[in-house]
Coordinates of C-alpha atoms and ligand atoms in Angstrom, one line a residue:
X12 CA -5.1 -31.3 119.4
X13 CA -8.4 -33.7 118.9
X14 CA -11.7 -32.2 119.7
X15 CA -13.3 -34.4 121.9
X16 CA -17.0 -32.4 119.7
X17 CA -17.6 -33.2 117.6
X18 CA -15.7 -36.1 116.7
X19 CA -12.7 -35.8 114.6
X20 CA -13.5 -35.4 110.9
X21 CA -11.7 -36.8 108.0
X22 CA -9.8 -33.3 107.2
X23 CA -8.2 -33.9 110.7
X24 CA -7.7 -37.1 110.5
X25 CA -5.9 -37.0 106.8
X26 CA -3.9 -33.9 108.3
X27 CA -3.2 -35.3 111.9
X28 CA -4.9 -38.4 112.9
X29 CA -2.7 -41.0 115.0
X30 CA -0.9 -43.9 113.2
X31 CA -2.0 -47.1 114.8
X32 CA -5.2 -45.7 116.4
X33 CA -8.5 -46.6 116.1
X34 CA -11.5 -44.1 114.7
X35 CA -14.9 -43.8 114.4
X36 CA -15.5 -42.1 110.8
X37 CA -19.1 -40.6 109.2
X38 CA -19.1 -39.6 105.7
X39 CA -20.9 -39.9 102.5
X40 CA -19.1 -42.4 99.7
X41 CA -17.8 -40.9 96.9
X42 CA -16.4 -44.0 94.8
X43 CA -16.0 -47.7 95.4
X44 CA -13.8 -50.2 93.7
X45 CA -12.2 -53.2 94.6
X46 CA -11.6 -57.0 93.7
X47 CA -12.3 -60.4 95.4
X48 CA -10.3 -59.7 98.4
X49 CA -10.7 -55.7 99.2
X50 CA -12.5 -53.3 98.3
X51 CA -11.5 -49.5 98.9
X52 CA -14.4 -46.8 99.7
X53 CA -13.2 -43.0 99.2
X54 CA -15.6 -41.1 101.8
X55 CA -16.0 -37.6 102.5
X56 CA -17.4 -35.8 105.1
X57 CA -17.3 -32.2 103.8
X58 CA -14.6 -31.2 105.8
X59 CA -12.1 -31.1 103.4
X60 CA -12.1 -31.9 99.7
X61 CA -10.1 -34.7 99.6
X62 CA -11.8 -38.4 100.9
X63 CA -10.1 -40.1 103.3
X64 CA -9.5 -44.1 101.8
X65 CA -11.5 -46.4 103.8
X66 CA -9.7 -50.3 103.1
X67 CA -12.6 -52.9 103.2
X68 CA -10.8 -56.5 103.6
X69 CA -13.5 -59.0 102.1
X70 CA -13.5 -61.5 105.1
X71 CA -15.1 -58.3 107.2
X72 CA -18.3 -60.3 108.8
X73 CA -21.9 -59.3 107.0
X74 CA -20.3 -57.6 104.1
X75 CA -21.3 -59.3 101.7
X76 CA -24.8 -58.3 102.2
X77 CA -23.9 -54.7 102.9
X78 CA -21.6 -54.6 100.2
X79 CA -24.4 -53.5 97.4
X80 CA -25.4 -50.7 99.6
X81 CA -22.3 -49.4 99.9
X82 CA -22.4 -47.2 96.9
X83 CA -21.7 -43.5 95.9
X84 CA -23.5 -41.3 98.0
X85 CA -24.8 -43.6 100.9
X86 CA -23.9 -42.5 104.0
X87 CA -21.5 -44.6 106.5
X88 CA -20.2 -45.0 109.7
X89 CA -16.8 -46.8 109.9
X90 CA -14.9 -48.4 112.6
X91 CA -11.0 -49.0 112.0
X92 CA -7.5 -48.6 112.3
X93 CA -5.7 -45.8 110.8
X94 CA -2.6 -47.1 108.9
X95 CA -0.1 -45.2 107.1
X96 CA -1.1 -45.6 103.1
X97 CA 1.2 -47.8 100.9
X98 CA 0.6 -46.0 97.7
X99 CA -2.8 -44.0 97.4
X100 CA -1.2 -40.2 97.6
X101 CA -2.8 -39.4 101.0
X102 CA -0.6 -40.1 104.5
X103 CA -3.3 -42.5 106.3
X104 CA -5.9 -45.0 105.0
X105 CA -8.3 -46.1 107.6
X106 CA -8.9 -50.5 108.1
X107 CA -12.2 -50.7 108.1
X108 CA -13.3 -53.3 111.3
X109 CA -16.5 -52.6 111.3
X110 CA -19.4 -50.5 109.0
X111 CA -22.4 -49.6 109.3
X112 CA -24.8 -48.3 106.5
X113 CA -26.7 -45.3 108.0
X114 CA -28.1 -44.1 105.0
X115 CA -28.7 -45.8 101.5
X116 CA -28.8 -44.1 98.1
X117 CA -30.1 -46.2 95.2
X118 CA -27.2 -45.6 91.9
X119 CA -30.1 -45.8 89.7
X120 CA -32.0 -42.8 90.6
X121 CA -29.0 -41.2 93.0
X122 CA -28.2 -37.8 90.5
X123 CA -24.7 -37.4 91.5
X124 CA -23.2 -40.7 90.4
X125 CA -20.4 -39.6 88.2
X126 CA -17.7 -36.3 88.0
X127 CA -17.8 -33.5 85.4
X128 CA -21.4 -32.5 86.3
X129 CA -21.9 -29.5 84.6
X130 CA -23.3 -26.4 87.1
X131 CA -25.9 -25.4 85.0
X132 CA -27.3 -29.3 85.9
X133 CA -25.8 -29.0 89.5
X134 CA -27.8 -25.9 90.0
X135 CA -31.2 -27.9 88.7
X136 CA -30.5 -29.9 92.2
X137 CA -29.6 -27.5 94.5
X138 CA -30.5 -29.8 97.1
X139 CA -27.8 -32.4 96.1
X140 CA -24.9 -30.0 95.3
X141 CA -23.5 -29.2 98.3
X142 CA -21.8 -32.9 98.2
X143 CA -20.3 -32.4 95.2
X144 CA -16.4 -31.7 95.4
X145 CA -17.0 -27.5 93.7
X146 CA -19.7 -27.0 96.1
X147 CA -18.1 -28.2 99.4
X148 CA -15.5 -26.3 98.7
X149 CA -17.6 -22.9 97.5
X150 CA -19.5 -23.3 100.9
X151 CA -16.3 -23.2 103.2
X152 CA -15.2 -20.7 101.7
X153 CA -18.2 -18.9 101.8
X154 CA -18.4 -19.7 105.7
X155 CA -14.7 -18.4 105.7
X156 CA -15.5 -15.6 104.6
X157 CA -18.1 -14.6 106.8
X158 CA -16.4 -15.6 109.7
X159 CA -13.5 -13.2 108.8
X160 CA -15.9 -10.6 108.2
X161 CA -16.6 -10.6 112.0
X162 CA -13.7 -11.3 113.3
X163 CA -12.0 -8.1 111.2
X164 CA -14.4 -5.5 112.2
X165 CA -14.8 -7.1 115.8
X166 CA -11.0 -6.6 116.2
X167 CA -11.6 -3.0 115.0
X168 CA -13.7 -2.0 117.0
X169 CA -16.9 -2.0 115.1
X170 CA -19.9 -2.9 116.6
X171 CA -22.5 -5.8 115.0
X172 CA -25.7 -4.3 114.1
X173 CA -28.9 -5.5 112.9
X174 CA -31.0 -3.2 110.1
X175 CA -34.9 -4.0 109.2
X176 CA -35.3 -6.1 106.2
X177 CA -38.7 -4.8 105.9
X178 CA -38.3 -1.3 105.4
X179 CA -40.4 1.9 104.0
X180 CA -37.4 3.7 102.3
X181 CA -35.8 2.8 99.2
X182 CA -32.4 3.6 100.2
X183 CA -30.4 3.5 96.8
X184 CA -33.6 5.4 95.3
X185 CA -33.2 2.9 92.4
X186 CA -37.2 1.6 92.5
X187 CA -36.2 -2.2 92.4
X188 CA -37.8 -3.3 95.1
X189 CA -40.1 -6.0 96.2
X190 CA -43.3 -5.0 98.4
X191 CA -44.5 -6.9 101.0
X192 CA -48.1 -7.5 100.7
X193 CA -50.8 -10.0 103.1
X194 CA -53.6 -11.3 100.7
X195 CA -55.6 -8.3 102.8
X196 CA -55.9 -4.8 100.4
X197 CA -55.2 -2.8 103.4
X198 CA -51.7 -2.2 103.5
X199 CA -50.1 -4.5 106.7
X200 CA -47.9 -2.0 108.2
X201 CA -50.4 1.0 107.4
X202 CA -48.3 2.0 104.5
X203 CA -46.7 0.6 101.6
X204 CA -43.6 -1.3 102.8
X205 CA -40.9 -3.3 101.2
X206 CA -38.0 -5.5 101.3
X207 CA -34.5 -3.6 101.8
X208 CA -32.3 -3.0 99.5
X209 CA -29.6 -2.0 101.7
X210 CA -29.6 -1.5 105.5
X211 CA -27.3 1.8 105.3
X212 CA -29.7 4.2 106.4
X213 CA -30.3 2.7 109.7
X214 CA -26.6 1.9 109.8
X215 CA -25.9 6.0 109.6
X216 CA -28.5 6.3 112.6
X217 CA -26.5 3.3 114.7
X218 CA -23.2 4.8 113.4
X219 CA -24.0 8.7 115.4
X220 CA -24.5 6.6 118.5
X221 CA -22.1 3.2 118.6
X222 CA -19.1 5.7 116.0
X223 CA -18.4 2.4 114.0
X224 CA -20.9 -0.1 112.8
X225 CA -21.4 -3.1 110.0
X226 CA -24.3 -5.0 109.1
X227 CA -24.2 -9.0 107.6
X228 CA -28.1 -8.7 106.2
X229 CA -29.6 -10.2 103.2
X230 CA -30.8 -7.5 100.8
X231 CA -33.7 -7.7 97.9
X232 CA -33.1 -6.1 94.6
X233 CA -36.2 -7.0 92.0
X234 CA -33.7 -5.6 88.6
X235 CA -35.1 -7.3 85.9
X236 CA -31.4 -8.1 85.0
X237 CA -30.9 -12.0 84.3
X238 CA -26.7 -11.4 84.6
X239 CA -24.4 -13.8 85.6
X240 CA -23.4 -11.3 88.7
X241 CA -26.8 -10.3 90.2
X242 CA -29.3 -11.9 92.2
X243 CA -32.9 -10.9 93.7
X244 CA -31.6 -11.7 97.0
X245 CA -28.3 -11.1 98.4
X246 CA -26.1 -10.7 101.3
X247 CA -24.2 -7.3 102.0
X248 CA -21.8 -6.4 104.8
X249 CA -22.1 -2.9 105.6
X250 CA -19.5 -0.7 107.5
X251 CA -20.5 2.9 108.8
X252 CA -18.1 5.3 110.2
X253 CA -18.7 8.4 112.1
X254 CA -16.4 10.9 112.2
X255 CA -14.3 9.3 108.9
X256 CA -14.4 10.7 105.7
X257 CA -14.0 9.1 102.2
X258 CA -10.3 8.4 102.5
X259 CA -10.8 6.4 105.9
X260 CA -13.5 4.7 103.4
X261 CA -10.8 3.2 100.9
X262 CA -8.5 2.4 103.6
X263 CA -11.6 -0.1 105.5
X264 CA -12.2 -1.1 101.9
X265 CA -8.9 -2.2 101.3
X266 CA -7.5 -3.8 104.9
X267 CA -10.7 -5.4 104.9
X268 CA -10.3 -7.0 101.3
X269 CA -7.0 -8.3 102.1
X270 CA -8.2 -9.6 105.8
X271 CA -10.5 -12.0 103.6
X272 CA -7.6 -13.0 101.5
X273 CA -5.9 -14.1 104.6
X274 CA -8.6 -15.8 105.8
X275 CA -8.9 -18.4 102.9
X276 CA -5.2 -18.8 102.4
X277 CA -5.0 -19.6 105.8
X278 CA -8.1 -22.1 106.3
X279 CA -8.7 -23.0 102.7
X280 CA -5.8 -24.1 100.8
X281 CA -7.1 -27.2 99.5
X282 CA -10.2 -26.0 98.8
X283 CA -8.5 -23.1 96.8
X284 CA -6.4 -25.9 94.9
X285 CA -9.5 -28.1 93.5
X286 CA -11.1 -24.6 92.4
X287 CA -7.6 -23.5 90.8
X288 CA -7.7 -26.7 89.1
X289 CA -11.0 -27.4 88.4
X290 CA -13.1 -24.1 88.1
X291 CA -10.6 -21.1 87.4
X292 CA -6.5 -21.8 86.4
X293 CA -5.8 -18.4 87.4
X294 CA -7.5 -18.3 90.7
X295 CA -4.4 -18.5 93.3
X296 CA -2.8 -16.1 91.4
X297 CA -5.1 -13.3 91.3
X298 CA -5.7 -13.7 95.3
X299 CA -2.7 -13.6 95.5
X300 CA -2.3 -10.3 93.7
X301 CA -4.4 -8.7 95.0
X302 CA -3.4 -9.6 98.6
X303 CA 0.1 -8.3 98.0
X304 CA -0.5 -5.2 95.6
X305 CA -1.5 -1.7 97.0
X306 CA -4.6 -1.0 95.3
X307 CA -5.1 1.7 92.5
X308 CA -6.4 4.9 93.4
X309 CA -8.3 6.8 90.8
X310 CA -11.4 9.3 89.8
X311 CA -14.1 8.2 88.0
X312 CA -12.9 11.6 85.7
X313 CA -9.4 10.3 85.3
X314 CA -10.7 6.7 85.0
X315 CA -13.2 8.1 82.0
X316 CA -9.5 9.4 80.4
X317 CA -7.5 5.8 80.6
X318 CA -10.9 4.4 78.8
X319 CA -11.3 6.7 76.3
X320 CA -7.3 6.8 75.4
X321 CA -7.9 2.8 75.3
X322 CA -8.2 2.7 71.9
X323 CA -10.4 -0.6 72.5
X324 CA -14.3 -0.8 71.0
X325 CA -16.4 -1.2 73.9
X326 CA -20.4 -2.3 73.4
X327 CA -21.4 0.6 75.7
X328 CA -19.8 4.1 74.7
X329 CA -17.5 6.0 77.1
X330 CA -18.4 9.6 78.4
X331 CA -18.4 11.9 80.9
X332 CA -20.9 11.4 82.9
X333 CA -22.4 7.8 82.1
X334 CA -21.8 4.7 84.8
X335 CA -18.9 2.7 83.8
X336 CA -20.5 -0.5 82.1
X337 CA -18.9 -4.0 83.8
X338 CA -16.9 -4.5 80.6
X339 CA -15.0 -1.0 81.7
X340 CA -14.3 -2.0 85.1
X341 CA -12.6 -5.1 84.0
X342 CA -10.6 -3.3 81.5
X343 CA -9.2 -0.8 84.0
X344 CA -8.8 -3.4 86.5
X345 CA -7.7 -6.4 84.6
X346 CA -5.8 -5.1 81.7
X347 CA -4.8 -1.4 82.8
X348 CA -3.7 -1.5 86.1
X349 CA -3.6 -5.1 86.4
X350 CA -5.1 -5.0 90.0
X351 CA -8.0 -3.8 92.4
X352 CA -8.5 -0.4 91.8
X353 CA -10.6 2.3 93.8
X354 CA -12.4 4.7 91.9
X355 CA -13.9 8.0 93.9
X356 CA -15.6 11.1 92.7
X357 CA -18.6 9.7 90.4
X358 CA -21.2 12.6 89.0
X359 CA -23.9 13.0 91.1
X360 CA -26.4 12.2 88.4
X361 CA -25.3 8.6 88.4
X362 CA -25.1 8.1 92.4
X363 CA -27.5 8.1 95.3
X364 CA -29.2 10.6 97.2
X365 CA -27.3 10.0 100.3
X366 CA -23.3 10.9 99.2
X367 CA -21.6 13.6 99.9
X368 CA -21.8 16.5 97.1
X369 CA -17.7 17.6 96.3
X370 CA -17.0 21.5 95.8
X371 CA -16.7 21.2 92.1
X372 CA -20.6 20.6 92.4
X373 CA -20.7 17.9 89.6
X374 CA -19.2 14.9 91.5
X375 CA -19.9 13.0 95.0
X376 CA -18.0 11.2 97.1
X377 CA -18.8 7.9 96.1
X378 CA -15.9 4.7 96.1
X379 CA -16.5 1.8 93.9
X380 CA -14.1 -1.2 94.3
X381 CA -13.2 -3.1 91.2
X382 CA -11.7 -6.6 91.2
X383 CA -10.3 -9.0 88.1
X384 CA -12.9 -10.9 87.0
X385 CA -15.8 -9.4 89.1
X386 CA -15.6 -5.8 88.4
X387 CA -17.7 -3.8 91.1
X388 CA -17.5 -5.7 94.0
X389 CA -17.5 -2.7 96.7
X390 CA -19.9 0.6 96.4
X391 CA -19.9 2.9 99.2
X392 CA -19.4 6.6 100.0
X393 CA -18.7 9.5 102.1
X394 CA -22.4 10.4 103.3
X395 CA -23.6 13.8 103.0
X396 CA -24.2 15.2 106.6
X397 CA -25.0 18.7 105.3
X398 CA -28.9 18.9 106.3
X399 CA -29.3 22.1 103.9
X400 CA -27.2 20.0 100.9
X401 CA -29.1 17.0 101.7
X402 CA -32.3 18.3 101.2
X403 CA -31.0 20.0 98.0
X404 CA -30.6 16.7 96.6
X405 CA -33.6 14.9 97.8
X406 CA -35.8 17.8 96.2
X407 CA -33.3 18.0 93.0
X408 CA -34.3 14.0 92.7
X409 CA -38.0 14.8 93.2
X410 CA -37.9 12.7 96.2
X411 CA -40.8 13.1 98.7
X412 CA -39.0 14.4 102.0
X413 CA -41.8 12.7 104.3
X414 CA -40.7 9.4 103.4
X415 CA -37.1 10.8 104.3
X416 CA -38.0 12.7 107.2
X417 CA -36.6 10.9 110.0
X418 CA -33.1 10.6 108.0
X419 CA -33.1 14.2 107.3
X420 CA -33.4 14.4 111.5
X421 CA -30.8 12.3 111.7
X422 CA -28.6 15.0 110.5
X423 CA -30.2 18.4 112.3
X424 CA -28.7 17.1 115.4
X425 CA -25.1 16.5 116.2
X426 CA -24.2 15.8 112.2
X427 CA -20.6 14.6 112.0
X428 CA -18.9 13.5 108.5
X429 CA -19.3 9.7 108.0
X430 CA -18.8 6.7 105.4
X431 CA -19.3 3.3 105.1
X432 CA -19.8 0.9 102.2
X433 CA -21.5 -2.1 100.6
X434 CA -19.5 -5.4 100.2
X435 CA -21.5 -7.7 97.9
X436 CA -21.2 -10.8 100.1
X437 CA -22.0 -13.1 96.6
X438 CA -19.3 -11.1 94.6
X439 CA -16.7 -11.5 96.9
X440 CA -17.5 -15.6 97.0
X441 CA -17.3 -15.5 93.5
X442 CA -14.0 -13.7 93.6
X443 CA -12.4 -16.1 96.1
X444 CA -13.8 -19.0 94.5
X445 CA -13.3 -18.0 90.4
X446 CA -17.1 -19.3 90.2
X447 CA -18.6 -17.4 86.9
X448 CA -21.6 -17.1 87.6
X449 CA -23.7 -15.8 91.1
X450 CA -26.2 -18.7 91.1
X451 CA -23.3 -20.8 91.9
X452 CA -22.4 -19.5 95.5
X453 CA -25.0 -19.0 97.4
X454 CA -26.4 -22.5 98.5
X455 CA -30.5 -21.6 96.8
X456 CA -30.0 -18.6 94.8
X457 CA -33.5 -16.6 93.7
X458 CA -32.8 -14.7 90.6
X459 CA -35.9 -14.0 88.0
X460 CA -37.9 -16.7 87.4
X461 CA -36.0 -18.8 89.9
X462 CA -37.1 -19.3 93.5
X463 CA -37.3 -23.3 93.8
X464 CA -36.1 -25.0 97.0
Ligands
4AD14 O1 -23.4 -0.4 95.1 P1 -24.6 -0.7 95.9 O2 -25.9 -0.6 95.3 O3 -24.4 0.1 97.3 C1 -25.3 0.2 98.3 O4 -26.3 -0.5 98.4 C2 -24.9 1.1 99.4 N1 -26.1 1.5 100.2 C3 -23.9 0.4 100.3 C4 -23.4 1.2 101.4 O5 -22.8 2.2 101.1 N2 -23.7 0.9 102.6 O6 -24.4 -2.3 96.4 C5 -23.3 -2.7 97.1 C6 -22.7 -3.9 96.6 C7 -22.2 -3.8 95.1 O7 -21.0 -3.3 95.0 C8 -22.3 -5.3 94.7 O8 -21.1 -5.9 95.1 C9 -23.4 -5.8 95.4 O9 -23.7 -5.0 96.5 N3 -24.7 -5.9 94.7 C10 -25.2 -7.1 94.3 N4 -24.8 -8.3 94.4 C11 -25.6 -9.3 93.9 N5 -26.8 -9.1 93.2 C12 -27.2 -7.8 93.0 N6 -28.4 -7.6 92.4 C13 -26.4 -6.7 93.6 N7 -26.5 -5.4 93.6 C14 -25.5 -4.9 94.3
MG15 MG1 -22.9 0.2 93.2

């Protein structure tokens, strides 16, 4: 079926468009060439990788004084007739009766005049980027994915919430945070305030009213850590479930993985071909593995035992008790197990305030989901819902409990066990896109010492 809005674009046309019709096309040109008699323009409108092949037939009246601006990366509007294509790979090529220049682009300044741009340069024009062939493809995915995010926990019944990004409490009790300041010295809000690093407090409070919740929220994290997987600013989705416990937990974590595997197998196959070919030769592969494999269920106690029996010589020792380092997630998940694994029951000493303290009174209910190449790209937990435990810890962690006072109220009345998680919205782009590094899916990324456009 053709959408009468907007008009058809050149994915639809390439896919389905009408032999023998006529079509109005708008796109950016990619490449030019011809000869004396016809001159072939490959334009692309973003809604697909591939460019549809616009045929220019010399004798087209006034070309010859548009012909110099029609050059990579002016913008056109073409009139024609779509034919079925003699040769060029690609079902249709639109005759060109008529085009108009909408938008010139001079080739001796325009950046993005040849392929094989390296991303480190790409990222130095973030402006540009998004019409390069990597980046319109990292984008709809990106949109994909957050599309499917709603559409899975809409289906489930979760409700759409929205958390303060402005916020008092430091909810991973980390310290890297941002503060939001006026140029006045007396404080704005009338106390310090800052920018969130995670809306899940205010999620538990939505979660004892609505029973299931999930935020899509950008978070702030100010770590100091210049790494090819963390940002200052991030997105996060952010499921909470009342009356669920850490099990239901893992099985959100997992269903909802594999929804978004779905989702970009179904929408985004040629997008995921260009990456697989381009970007990452194991890409389809691993989605696809990880779509079609139950995922691992381990302890942070048992995973601690596979490291250690590893025999391998990793830069940051393995023990009881210290966070698993990136280099060990990607071990257990990528040459252990050899798929996503789920890894509960972390020491306390190492997790937040807020998860819920196991009988053996050393470990917390915590889930981290790894992924090939990404490592850690889910952290969540069973919440602690036990007011008398809960204060426990926020005392044990010389926490003040006035900052924490209405989330300790939160549990004196009607307390039910609960769990949710964080999905790092950047990691899971990377995952689906085999991007290596952050910076290169979010469309402006702000990492240290990095905040232009
Ligand atoms: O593991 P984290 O810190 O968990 C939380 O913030 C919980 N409050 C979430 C919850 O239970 N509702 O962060 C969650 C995820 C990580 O697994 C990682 O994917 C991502 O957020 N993440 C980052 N992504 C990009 N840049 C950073 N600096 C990130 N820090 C965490
Ligand atoms: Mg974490």
């Amino acid at each position: 079926m053709k959408s009468e809005f907007p008009a058809p674009r050149i994915r639809w046309i390439l896919e389905s468009g009408e032999v023998d019709a006529r079509y109005t096309v708008r796109g950016w040109v990619r490449t030019r060439r011809g000869s004396k008699n016809v001159h072939f323009v490959a334009l692309n409108d973003g809604s697909t990788p591939a460019a549809l092949q616009v045929v220019v037939p010399a004798e087209l009246p006034g070309l010859e004084e548009l012909l110099p601006q029609i050059a990579t990366g002016a913008s056109l509007e073409v009139d024609g007739l779509l034919v079925e294509s003699p040769g060029s790979g690609q079902r249709v090529e639109l005759r060109a009766e008529a085009v108009r220049v909408l938008g010139a682009a001079d080739p001796e300044t325009y950046p993005l005049q040849k392929k094989g741009h390296s991303f480190e340069f790409l990222r130095s024009i973030a402006h540009l980027r998004p019409r390069s062939n990597s980046f319109g493809a990292v984008f709809r995915i990106r949109s994909t994915l957050a599309q499917a995010t709603h559409r899975f926990f809409g289906d489930r019944g979760f409700n759409y919430i929205q958390t303060p990004i402005i916020t008092a409490s430091d909810c991973e009790g980390a310290g890297a945070m941002f503060e939001v300041h006026t140029r006045d010295p007396e404080p704005f809000f009338g106390r310090p305030a800052m920018l969130t690093v995670s809306g899940q407090l205010n999620a538990e409070a939505l979660a004892y009213g609505l029973g299931l919740v999930y935020t899509f929220g950008p978070t702030f994290r100010a770590e100091n850590s210049n790494t090819s997987r963390h940002l200052s600013e991030f997105w996060m989705i952010e499921p909470e479930m009342a009356f669920h416990d850490i099990h239901d937990d893992m099985d959100l974590a997992e269903a909802y993985l594999k929804a978004l595997l779905d989702a970009v197998f179904e929408r985004n196959a040629a997008d995921l071909e260009l990456l697989q070919r381009f970007v990452e030769p194991t890409l389809i592969e691993t989605l696809s593995n990880t779509r079609d494999n139950v995922f691992e269920r381990i302890t942070y106690t048992e995973a601690i035992e596979i490291l250690e029996r590893s025999g391998r010589a990793f830069e940051f020792p393995v023990s009881w008790g210290a966070d698993l380092q990136s280099e060990h997630e990607r071990f257990l998940t990528e040459t252990h197990f050899k798929k996503p694994v789920m890894v509960t029951g972390y020491p306390k000493g190492i997790k937040a305030f807020y998860m819920f303290q196991n009988d053996d009174d050393r470990t917390v209910a915590a889930l981290d989901v790894l992924v090939p190449r990404i490592g850690e790209i889910i952290g969540g937990s069973q919440r602690e819902h036990r007011l008398d435990r809960l204060t426990a810890r926020l005392l044990a962690d010389g926490m003040q409990l006035e900052d924490y006072e209405w989330y300790l109220d939160l549990h004196r009345y009607g307390a039910v066990p609960h769990a949710g998680f964080g999905l790092g919205f950047e990691r899971a782009v990377m995952f689906c896109t085999g991007m290596a590094n952050i910076r290169d899916v979010i469309p402006f990324p702000r990492a240290p010492g990095q905040a232009a456009f």
